[in-house]
XYZ file of C-alpha atoms in Angstrom:
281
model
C -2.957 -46.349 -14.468
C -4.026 -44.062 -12.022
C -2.227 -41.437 -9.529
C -2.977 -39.364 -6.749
C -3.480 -36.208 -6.801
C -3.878 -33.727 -3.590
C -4.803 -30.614 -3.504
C -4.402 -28.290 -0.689
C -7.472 -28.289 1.632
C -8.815 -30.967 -0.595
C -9.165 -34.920 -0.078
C -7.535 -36.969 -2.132
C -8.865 -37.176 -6.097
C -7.914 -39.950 -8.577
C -6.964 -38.631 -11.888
C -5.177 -40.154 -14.984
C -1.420 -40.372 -15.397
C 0.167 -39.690 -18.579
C 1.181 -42.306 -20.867
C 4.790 -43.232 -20.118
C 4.591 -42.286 -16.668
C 2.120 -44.700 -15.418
C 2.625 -45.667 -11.518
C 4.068 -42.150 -10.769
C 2.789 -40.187 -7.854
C 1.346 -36.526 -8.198
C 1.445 -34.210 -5.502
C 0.723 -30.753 -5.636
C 2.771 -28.898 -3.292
C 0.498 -27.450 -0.234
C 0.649 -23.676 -0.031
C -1.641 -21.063 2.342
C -3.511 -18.034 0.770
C -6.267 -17.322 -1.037
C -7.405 -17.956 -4.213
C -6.386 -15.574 -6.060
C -2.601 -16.107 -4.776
C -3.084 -19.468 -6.264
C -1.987 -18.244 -9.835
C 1.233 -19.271 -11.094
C 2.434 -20.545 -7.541
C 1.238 -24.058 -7.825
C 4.166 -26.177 -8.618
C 3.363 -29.564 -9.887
C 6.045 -32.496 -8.746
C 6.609 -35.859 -10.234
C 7.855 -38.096 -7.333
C 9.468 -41.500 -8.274
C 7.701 -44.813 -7.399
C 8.823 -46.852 -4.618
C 11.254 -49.331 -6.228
C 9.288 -52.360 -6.466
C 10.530 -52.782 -9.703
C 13.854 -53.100 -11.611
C 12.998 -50.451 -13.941
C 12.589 -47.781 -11.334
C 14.886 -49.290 -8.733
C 17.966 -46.615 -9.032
C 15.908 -43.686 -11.286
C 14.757 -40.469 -9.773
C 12.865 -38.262 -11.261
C 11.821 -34.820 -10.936
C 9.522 -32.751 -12.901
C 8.125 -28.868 -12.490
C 5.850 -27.725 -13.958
C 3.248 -24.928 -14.077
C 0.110 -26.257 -12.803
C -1.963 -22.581 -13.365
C -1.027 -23.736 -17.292
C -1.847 -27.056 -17.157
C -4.913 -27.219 -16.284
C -6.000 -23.381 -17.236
C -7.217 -21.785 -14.062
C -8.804 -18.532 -14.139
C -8.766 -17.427 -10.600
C -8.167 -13.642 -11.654
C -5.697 -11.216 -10.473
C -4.779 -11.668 -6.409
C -4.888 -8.618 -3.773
C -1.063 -7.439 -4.403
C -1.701 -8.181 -8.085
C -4.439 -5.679 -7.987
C -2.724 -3.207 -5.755
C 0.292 -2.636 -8.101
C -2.144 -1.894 -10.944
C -4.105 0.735 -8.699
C -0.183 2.610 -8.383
C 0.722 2.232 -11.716
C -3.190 3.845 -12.625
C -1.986 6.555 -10.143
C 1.533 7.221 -11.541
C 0.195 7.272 -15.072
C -2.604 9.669 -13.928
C -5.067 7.132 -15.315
C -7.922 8.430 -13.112
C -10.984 6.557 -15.415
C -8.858 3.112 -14.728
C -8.364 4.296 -11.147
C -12.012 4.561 -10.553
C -12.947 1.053 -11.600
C -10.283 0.247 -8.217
C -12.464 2.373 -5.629
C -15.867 0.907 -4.313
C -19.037 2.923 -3.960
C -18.603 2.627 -0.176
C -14.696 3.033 0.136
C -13.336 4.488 3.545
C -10.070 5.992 2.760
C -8.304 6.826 5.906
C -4.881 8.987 5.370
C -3.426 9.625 8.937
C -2.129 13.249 7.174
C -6.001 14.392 7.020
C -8.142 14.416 10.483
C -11.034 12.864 9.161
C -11.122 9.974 6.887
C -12.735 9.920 3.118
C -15.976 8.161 2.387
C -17.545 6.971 -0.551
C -16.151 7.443 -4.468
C -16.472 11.027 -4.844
C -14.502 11.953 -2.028
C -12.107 9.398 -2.627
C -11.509 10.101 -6.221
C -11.282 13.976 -5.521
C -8.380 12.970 -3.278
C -6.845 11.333 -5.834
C -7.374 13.723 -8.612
C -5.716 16.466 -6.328
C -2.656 13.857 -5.601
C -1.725 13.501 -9.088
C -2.230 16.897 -9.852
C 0.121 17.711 -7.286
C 2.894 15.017 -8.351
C 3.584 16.855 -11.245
C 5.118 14.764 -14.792
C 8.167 13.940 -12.390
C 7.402 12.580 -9.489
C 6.325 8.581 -8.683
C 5.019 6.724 -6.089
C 7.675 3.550 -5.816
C 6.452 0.241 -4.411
C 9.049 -1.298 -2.070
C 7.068 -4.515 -0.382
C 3.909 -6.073 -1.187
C 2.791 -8.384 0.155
C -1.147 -9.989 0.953
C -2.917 -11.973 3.686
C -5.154 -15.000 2.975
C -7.769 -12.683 2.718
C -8.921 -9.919 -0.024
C -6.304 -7.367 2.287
C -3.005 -6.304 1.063
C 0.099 -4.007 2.685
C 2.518 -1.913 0.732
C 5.784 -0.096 1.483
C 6.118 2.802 -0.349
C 8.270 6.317 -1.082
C 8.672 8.924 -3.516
C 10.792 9.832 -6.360
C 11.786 12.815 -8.119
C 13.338 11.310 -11.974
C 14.548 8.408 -10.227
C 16.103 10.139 -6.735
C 14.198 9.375 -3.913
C 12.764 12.398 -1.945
C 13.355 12.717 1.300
C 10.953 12.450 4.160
C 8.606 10.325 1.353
C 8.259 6.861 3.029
C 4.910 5.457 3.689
C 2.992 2.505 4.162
C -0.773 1.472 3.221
C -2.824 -1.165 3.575
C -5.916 -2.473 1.867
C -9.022 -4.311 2.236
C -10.507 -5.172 -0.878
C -13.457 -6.961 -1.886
C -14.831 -8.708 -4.716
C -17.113 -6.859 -6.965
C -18.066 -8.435 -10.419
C -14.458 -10.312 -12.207
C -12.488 -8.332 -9.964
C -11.406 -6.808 -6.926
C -12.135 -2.971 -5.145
C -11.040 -1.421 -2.839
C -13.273 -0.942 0.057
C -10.818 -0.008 3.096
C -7.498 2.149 3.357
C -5.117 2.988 5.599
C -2.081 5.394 4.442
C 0.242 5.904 7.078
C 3.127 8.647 5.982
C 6.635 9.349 7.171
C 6.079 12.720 9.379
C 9.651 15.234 8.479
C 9.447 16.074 12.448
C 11.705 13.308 14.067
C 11.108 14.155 17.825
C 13.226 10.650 19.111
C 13.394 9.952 22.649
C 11.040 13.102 23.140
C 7.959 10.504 21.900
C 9.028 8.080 24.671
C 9.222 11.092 27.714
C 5.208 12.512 26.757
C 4.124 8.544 26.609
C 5.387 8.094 29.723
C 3.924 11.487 31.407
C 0.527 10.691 29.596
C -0.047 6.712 30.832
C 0.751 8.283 34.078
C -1.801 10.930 34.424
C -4.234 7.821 32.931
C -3.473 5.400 35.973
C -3.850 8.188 38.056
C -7.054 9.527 36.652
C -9.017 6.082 34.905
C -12.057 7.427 34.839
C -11.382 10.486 33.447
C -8.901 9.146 30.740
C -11.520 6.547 29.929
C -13.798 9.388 29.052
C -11.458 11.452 26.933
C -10.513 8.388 25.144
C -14.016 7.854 24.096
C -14.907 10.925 23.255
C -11.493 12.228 21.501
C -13.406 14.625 19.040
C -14.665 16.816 22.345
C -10.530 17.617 22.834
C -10.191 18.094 19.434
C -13.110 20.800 19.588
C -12.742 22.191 23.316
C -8.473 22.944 21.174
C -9.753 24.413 18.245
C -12.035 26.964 20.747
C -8.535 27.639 22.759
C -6.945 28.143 19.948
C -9.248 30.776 17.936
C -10.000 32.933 21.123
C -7.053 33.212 22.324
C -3.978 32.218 20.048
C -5.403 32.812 16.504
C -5.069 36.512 16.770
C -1.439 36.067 17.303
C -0.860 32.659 15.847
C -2.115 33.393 12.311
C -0.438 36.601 11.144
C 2.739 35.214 12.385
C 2.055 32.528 9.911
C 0.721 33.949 7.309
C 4.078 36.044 7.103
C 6.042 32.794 7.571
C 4.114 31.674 4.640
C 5.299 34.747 2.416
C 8.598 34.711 3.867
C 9.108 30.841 2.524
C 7.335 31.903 -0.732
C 9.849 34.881 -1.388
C 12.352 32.681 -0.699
C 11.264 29.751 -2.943
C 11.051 32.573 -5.736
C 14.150 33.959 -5.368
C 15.705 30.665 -5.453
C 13.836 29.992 -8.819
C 15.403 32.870 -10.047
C 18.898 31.994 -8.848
C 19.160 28.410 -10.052
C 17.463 29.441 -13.565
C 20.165 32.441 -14.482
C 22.744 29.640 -13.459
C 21.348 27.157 -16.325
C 20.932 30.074 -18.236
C 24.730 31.428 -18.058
C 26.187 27.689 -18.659
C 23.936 26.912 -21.329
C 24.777 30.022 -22.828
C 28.669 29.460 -22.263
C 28.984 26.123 -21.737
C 25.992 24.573 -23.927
């Protein structure tokens, strides 16, 4: 006999029961997202048949099945899929896997950096100097992913140190992806990181002061607002006429302060090990 089968967004199909379960309706349980989400969430249910006989009259039953199994879809790997491949590439320093994640025309935008990444090369140098930076100890840590019906993804995110998170490490990124060949690239970012300044209420107070001077001055906010890289230059001018000659050596001894320090520090914590390994070990 023949049963109904629906599939989300489709009309109704007529396909062939089973033996044994002839008279049974099939209904595939509706679910939003895109097609590559549709891998192993399908979830196939056997309903009972209205009792119109004696044999069903007081019998429920319930079946679940995989329907990605049964009927062998090959819809590849979804957005979030993807995405926790690209951070395991970058934890395990894979950088030839990694590049088969980055499209020719990827814009990488980190908020950290003032002007985003374009293309492959500047993308992947990015990435070679991140892992070379995160040393053998230290891992990214996924702590939400999750995907739109889209090829976009989001991801919560922090740093550890052998297991202990690091402080000040939080981020989150999102993704655009598209589809290129059998599988998905990356062709957008956005990498937003926790800053270690926490200013608080002091955020709220400049907002304030700043949307005033705006309704009091439209015109002139509407220009700066369209044109933000002419502050960003007219600051940098300010900055090298008349603070850099003070500015910069106070830094740069800052710098070699923090570095002495860092050394010393070294020094200290190593003669420690030292003495109770010695003693102790």
């Amino acid at each position: 006999m023949a049963a109904t089968v629906n599939f989300y967004g489709q009309p109704p199909q007529q396909a062939i029961c089973p033996k044994g379960v002839a008279g049974l309706t099939f209904v595939f349980s509706p679910f939003k997202g895109s097609s590559q989400s549709m891998q192993n969430k399908m979830k196939m249910t056997c309903l009972r048949k209205p009792a119109s006989n004696k044999s069903f009259s007081k019998r429920w039953v319930n079946l679940a099945v995989s329907a990605a199994d049964d009927f062998n879809l090959k819809l590849g790997p979804s957005p979030s899929d993807m995405i926790k491949q690209f951070y395991t590439c970058i934890n395990e320093k894979n950088l030839k896997e990694l590049d088969g994640y980055i499209s020719d025309d990827c814009i990488f935008e980190d908020c950290s950096f003032l002007q985003p990444m374009q293309g492959k090369k500047e993308v992947m140098h990015f990435f070679e100097q991140l892992t070379a930076s995160m040393g053998q100890n230290v891992k990214i840590i996924l702590e939400h992913v999750c995907e739109d019906d889209g090829f976009t993804a989001g991801v919560n995110w922090h740093l550890e140190w052998k297991t202990i998170q690091i402080p000040f490490t939080k981020g989150s990124s999102f993704y655009e992806c598209s589809q290129k060949e059998d599988r998905l690239v990356i062709k957008k970012a956005l990498v937003v990181t926790e800053s270690p300044i926490k200013p608080g209420g002091i955020v709220l107070t400049l907002l304030r002061n700043v949307t005033a001077i705006f309704d009091d001055f439209p015109k002139a906010a509407e220009w700066l607002l369209k044109s933000p890289h002419v502050i960003t230059r007219f600051c940098l001018k300010i900055y090298s006429r008349l603070l850099a000659p003070f500015v910069n050596p106070l830094l740069a001894g800052y710098i070699r302060a923090w570095n002495l320090i860092a050394r010393l520090f070294a020094f200290a914590l190593n003669t420690i090990l030292h003495f109770l390994k010695k003693n102790f070990g």
